[in-house]
Amino acid sequence: MSDGTPADLFFDAAIGLLQRARDEEAEAITAAGTLLADTVTSGGRLFAFGAGHSSLPAQDVVYRAGGLALMNLLAAPGLVGVDVMPATLGSRLERVDGLATAVLDTSPLRAGDALVVISLSGRNALPVEMALEARRRGAKVIGVTSVAYATETTSRHSSGTYLKDHCDIVLDSKIAVGDAELTLDTIPAPFAPASTVVTSALLQAVLATTAATLADRGTEPPLLRSGNVDGGHEWNARVFEEYRDRIFYQQ
């Protein structure tokens, strides 16, 4: 670590990653936003899935003020953030073959829908199977992952493949293997992960593209307003009623 405080250096690293994502993933962001707009226009439903900390960006786009009301969280016990004890069990669950199929079997996802699968490494059985099985069922899949893992780690799926190999569109978060941006001579391990910052920004960029694309087509994008501004609850109630067959977090 060189000049600057650790906080300064982390901000610099995060900003650098965000700039790379903006510049290098612009085409994929546009394609992903267009895919979601196409799905909305055709009557499809939208889902987001991630396990462990990869669930945090997925949760960030669901039932969010300023966000697209149609984004639904595809969840299963033990896989949403660190909601299971011990927390290390969540890491074990990501490696279980057949779990993604069980989750999809009990979910509302169907042909014509779109699913965003988030996995930093993209190497575990769960996200690989989730993407593979969702596409087999006729859904479109957008993967958000660090492509670097596919060249520097070994797949944990029986096929030897990674999340990126089973997606219609891939967004590369540019995160280095290990997800730690800083080093210090007095600290024996690298530290300061930035994957949540970058992945959340990528997803919000995609949904901003979706909203603008729908508007360009003459369709009012189903956006939510904050309940803490006057008229917000009334606005949201109208959106919920209009799209009640595609919003599952109210049921």
CSV table of C-alpha atoms in Angstrom, one decimal:
chain,number,residue,atom,x,y,z
A,1,MET,CA,0.0,0.0,0.0
A,2,SER,CA,1.4,3.4,-0.9
A,3,ASP,CA,0.2,7.0,-0.4
A,4,GLY,CA,-3.2,7.7,1.0
A,5,THR,CA,-5.2,6.4,3.9
A,6,PRO,CA,-6.7,2.9,3.6
A,7,ALA,CA,-10.1,4.6,3.2
A,8,ASP,CA,-8.7,6.7,0.3
A,9,LEU,CA,-7.2,3.7,-1.3
A,10,PHE,CA,-10.3,1.7,-1.1
A,11,PHE,CA,-12.4,4.4,-2.7
A,12,ASP,CA,-9.8,4.7,-5.4
A,13,ALA,CA,-9.9,1.0,-6.1
A,14,ALA,CA,-13.7,0.9,-6.1
A,15,ILE,CA,-13.9,3.9,-8.4
A,16,GLY,CA,-11.4,2.3,-10.7
A,17,LEU,CA,-13.5,-0.8,-10.9
A,18,LEU,CA,-16.6,1.1,-11.5
A,19,GLN,CA,-15.0,3.0,-14.3
A,20,ARG,CA,-13.8,-0.2,-15.9
A,21,ALA,CA,-17.3,-1.7,-15.6
A,22,ARG,CA,-18.9,1.4,-17.1
A,23,ASP,CA,-16.5,1.5,-20.1
A,24,GLU,CA,-15.9,-2.2,-20.7
A,25,GLU,CA,-19.4,-3.6,-20.0
A,26,ALA,CA,-21.4,-0.8,-21.7
A,27,GLU,CA,-22.5,-3.1,-24.5
A,28,ALA,CA,-23.5,-5.9,-22.2
A,29,ILE,CA,-25.3,-3.5,-19.9
A,30,THR,CA,-27.3,-2.3,-22.9
A,31,ALA,CA,-28.1,-5.8,-24.0
A,32,ALA,CA,-29.1,-6.9,-20.5
A,33,GLY,CA,-31.4,-3.9,-20.0
A,34,THR,CA,-32.9,-4.5,-23.4
A,35,LEU,CA,-33.5,-8.2,-22.6
A,36,LEU,CA,-35.4,-7.2,-19.4
A,37,ALA,CA,-37.4,-4.6,-21.3
A,38,ASP,CA,-38.3,-7.2,-23.9
A,39,THR,CA,-39.4,-9.6,-21.1
A,40,VAL,CA,-41.6,-7.0,-19.5
A,41,THR,CA,-43.1,-6.1,-22.9
A,42,SER,CA,-43.9,-9.7,-23.7
A,43,GLY,CA,-45.6,-10.3,-20.3
A,44,GLY,CA,-42.7,-12.2,-18.7
A,45,ARG,CA,-41.6,-12.0,-15.1
A,46,LEU,CA,-38.3,-10.9,-13.7
A,47,PHE,CA,-36.2,-12.7,-11.0
A,48,ALA,CA,-32.8,-12.2,-9.4
A,49,PHE,CA,-30.8,-14.8,-7.5
A,50,GLY,CA,-27.6,-14.9,-5.6
A,51,ALA,CA,-26.3,-16.9,-2.7
A,52,GLY,CA,-24.4,-15.7,0.4
A,53,HIS,CA,-23.0,-12.2,-0.2
A,54,SER,CA,-23.9,-12.4,-3.9
A,55,SER,CA,-27.5,-12.3,-2.6
A,56,LEU,CA,-27.0,-8.7,-1.4
A,57,PRO,CA,-27.0,-7.1,-4.9
A,58,ALA,CA,-30.0,-9.3,-5.8
A,59,GLN,CA,-31.9,-8.0,-2.7
A,60,ASP,CA,-30.9,-4.4,-3.6
A,61,VAL,CA,-33.0,-4.4,-6.8
A,62,VAL,CA,-36.2,-5.9,-5.2
A,63,TYR,CA,-39.0,-3.7,-3.7
A,64,ARG,CA,-36.7,-0.7,-4.0
A,65,ALA,CA,-37.7,2.9,-4.1
A,66,GLY,CA,-36.7,4.2,-7.6
A,67,GLY,CA,-36.4,0.6,-8.8
A,68,LEU,CA,-38.3,-1.6,-11.1
A,69,ALA,CA,-41.3,-3.1,-9.3
A,70,LEU,CA,-41.2,-6.3,-11.3
A,71,MET,CA,-37.9,-7.6,-9.9
A,72,ASN,CA,-38.5,-10.6,-7.6
A,73,LEU,CA,-36.0,-12.3,-5.4
A,74,LEU,CA,-35.6,-16.0,-6.0
A,75,ALA,CA,-34.7,-17.2,-2.6
A,76,ALA,CA,-34.2,-20.4,-0.5
A,77,PRO,CA,-33.4,-20.9,3.2
A,78,GLY,CA,-29.7,-20.6,4.0
A,79,LEU,CA,-28.9,-18.8,0.7
A,80,VAL,CA,-30.1,-15.3,1.3
A,81,GLY,CA,-27.1,-13.3,2.6
A,82,VAL,CA,-25.8,-14.8,5.8
A,83,ASP,CA,-29.2,-15.8,7.2
A,84,VAL,CA,-28.2,-19.3,8.4
A,85,MET,CA,-26.3,-20.4,11.4
A,86,PRO,CA,-23.5,-21.2,11.3
A,87,ALA,CA,-22.8,-18.8,8.4
A,88,THR,CA,-20.4,-21.3,7.0
A,89,LEU,CA,-23.3,-23.6,6.2
A,90,GLY,CA,-24.3,-21.2,3.4
A,91,SER,CA,-20.9,-21.8,1.7
A,92,ARG,CA,-21.5,-25.6,1.9
A,93,LEU,CA,-25.0,-25.3,0.4
A,94,GLU,CA,-23.6,-23.5,-2.7
A,95,ARG,CA,-21.8,-26.7,-3.5
A,96,VAL,CA,-24.8,-29.1,-3.3
A,97,ASP,CA,-25.8,-30.7,-6.6
A,98,GLY,CA,-29.5,-30.6,-7.2
A,99,LEU,CA,-30.3,-27.7,-4.9
A,100,ALA,CA,-30.9,-25.2,-7.7
A,101,THR,CA,-33.3,-27.6,-9.4
A,102,ALA,CA,-35.2,-27.9,-6.2
A,103,VAL,CA,-35.4,-24.2,-5.8
A,104,LEU,CA,-36.7,-23.7,-9.4
A,105,ASP,CA,-39.2,-26.6,-9.0
A,106,THR,CA,-40.8,-24.7,-6.1
A,107,SER,CA,-40.5,-21.2,-7.7
A,108,PRO,CA,-42.9,-19.4,-10.1
A,109,LEU,CA,-40.2,-19.1,-12.8
A,110,ARG,CA,-41.4,-20.3,-16.2
A,111,ALA,CA,-40.6,-20.1,-19.9
A,112,GLY,CA,-40.5,-16.5,-21.1
A,113,ASP,CA,-39.2,-15.1,-17.8
A,114,ALA,CA,-35.8,-13.6,-17.2
A,115,LEU,CA,-33.5,-14.5,-14.3
A,116,VAL,CA,-30.4,-12.6,-13.2
A,117,VAL,CA,-27.9,-15.0,-11.5
A,118,ILE,CA,-25.2,-13.4,-9.4
A,119,SER,CA,-22.1,-15.2,-8.4
A,120,LEU,CA,-18.7,-13.6,-7.9
A,121,SER,CA,-16.7,-16.8,-8.7
A,122,GLY,CA,-19.3,-18.5,-10.8
A,123,ARG,CA,-17.6,-21.8,-10.0
A,124,ASN,CA,-19.9,-23.4,-7.4
A,125,ALA,CA,-22.6,-26.0,-8.3
A,126,LEU,CA,-25.5,-23.8,-7.3
A,127,PRO,CA,-25.2,-20.8,-9.6
A,128,VAL,CA,-24.0,-23.0,-12.5
A,129,GLU,CA,-27.0,-25.3,-12.1
A,130,MET,CA,-29.4,-22.4,-11.6
A,131,ALA,CA,-28.4,-20.8,-14.9
A,132,LEU,CA,-28.3,-24.1,-16.8
A,133,GLU,CA,-31.7,-25.3,-15.5
A,134,ALA,CA,-33.4,-22.0,-15.9
A,135,ARG,CA,-32.5,-21.9,-19.6
A,136,ARG,CA,-33.6,-25.4,-20.0
A,137,ARG,CA,-37.0,-24.3,-18.7
A,138,GLY,CA,-37.2,-21.6,-21.4
A,139,ALA,CA,-36.1,-18.6,-19.3
A,140,LYS,CA,-33.4,-16.1,-20.3
A,141,VAL,CA,-30.4,-15.8,-18.0
A,142,ILE,CA,-28.2,-12.8,-17.3
A,143,GLY,CA,-25.1,-13.7,-15.3
A,144,VAL,CA,-23.1,-11.3,-13.2
A,145,THR,CA,-19.7,-12.7,-12.3
A,146,SER,CA,-16.0,-12.2,-12.3
A,147,VAL,CA,-14.8,-13.8,-15.5
A,148,ALA,CA,-11.3,-14.0,-14.1
A,149,TYR,CA,-12.3,-16.9,-11.8
A,150,ALA,CA,-12.9,-19.1,-14.9
A,151,THR,CA,-9.3,-18.9,-15.8
A,152,GLU,CA,-7.7,-19.0,-12.3
A,153,THR,CA,-9.9,-21.5,-10.4
A,154,THR,CA,-11.4,-24.9,-10.9
A,155,SER,CA,-15.1,-25.4,-11.4
A,156,ARG,CA,-17.0,-27.2,-8.6
A,157,HIS,CA,-19.8,-28.2,-11.0
A,158,SER,CA,-19.8,-31.7,-12.3
A,159,SER,CA,-19.7,-30.4,-15.9
A,160,GLY,CA,-16.5,-28.5,-15.2
A,161,THR,CA,-18.2,-25.3,-16.5
A,162,TYR,CA,-18.9,-21.9,-14.9
A,163,LEU,CA,-21.8,-19.6,-14.6
A,164,LYS,CA,-20.6,-17.6,-17.6
A,165,ASP,CA,-21.0,-20.6,-19.8
A,166,HIS,CA,-24.7,-20.9,-19.3
A,167,CYS,CA,-26.0,-17.3,-19.7
A,168,ASP,CA,-27.6,-15.4,-22.6
A,169,ILE,CA,-25.7,-12.3,-21.4
A,170,VAL,CA,-22.7,-12.0,-19.1
A,171,LEU,CA,-21.7,-8.9,-17.1
A,172,ASP,CA,-18.1,-9.1,-15.9
A,173,SER,CA,-17.6,-7.4,-12.5
A,174,LYS,CA,-13.8,-7.2,-13.1
A,175,ILE,CA,-13.2,-8.3,-9.5
A,176,ALA,CA,-9.8,-10.0,-9.0
A,177,VAL,CA,-9.8,-13.5,-7.6
A,178,GLY,CA,-10.0,-13.3,-3.8
A,179,ASP,CA,-12.2,-10.2,-3.8
A,180,ALA,CA,-9.8,-8.0,-1.7
A,181,GLU,CA,-8.5,-4.7,-3.1
A,182,LEU,CA,-5.9,-3.7,-0.6
A,183,THR,CA,-2.7,-5.0,0.9
A,184,LEU,CA,-0.6,-3.7,3.8
A,185,ASP,CA,2.8,-4.9,5.1
A,186,THR,CA,1.5,-5.2,8.6
A,187,ILE,CA,-1.6,-7.3,7.6
A,188,PRO,CA,-0.9,-10.9,6.5
A,189,ALA,CA,-3.9,-11.1,4.1
A,190,PRO,CA,-5.4,-8.9,1.4
A,191,PHE,CA,-8.5,-7.0,2.6
A,192,ALA,CA,-11.3,-4.6,1.6
A,193,PRO,CA,-13.7,-6.4,-0.8
A,194,ALA,CA,-15.5,-4.4,-3.5
A,195,SER,CA,-17.6,-7.0,-5.3
A,196,THR,CA,-20.9,-5.8,-3.7
A,197,VAL,CA,-20.3,-2.2,-4.7
A,198,VAL,CA,-19.5,-3.0,-8.3
A,199,THR,CA,-22.2,-5.7,-8.7
A,200,SER,CA,-24.9,-3.5,-7.3
A,201,ALA,CA,-23.8,-0.7,-9.6
A,202,LEU,CA,-23.9,-3.0,-12.6
A,203,LEU,CA,-27.4,-4.1,-11.8
A,204,GLN,CA,-28.7,-0.6,-11.2
A,205,ALA,CA,-27.2,0.4,-14.5
A,206,VAL,CA,-29.0,-2.5,-16.2
A,207,LEU,CA,-32.3,-1.5,-14.6
A,208,ALA,CA,-31.9,2.1,-15.5
A,209,THR,CA,-31.4,1.0,-19.1
A,210,THR,CA,-34.6,-1.2,-18.8
A,211,ALA,CA,-36.6,1.7,-17.6
A,212,ALA,CA,-35.4,4.1,-20.3
A,213,THR,CA,-35.9,1.4,-23.0
A,214,LEU,CA,-39.5,0.8,-21.9
A,215,ALA,CA,-40.2,4.6,-21.9
A,216,ASP,CA,-38.7,4.9,-25.4
A,217,ARG,CA,-41.1,2.3,-26.6
A,218,GLY,CA,-44.1,4.2,-25.2
A,219,THR,CA,-44.5,2.0,-22.1
A,220,GLU,CA,-44.5,3.6,-18.6
A,221,PRO,CA,-41.9,1.6,-16.7
A,222,PRO,CA,-43.4,0.1,-13.5
A,223,LEU,CA,-41.2,2.0,-11.0
A,224,LEU,CA,-41.6,2.3,-7.3
A,225,ARG,CA,-41.5,5.5,-5.3
A,226,SER,CA,-40.3,5.9,-1.7
A,227,GLY,CA,-43.0,5.5,0.9
A,228,ASN,CA,-41.3,8.3,2.8
A,229,VAL,CA,-42.4,11.0,0.2
A,230,ASP,CA,-46.0,12.3,-0.1
A,231,GLY,CA,-48.1,10.1,-2.4
A,232,GLY,CA,-45.5,7.3,-2.5
A,233,HIS,CA,-47.7,4.7,-1.0
A,234,GLU,CA,-50.6,5.6,-3.3
A,235,TRP,CA,-48.3,5.4,-6.4
A,236,ASN,CA,-46.9,2.1,-5.4
A,237,ALA,CA,-50.4,0.7,-4.7
A,238,ARG,CA,-51.4,1.5,-8.3
A,239,VAL,CA,-48.3,-0.2,-9.6
A,240,PHE,CA,-48.9,-3.3,-7.4
A,241,GLU,CA,-52.4,-3.6,-8.6
A,242,GLU,CA,-51.6,-3.2,-12.3
A,243,TYR,CA,-48.8,-5.8,-12.1
A,244,ARG,CA,-50.1,-8.0,-9.4
A,245,ASP,CA,-49.7,-11.2,-11.5
A,246,ARG,CA,-45.9,-10.5,-11.9
A,247,ILE,CA,-45.0,-9.3,-8.4
A,248,PHE,CA,-44.4,-12.2,-6.0
A,249,TYR,CA,-42.9,-10.5,-2.9
A,250,GLN,CA,-46.4,-9.3,-1.8
A,251,GLN,CA,-47.9,-12.8,-1.8
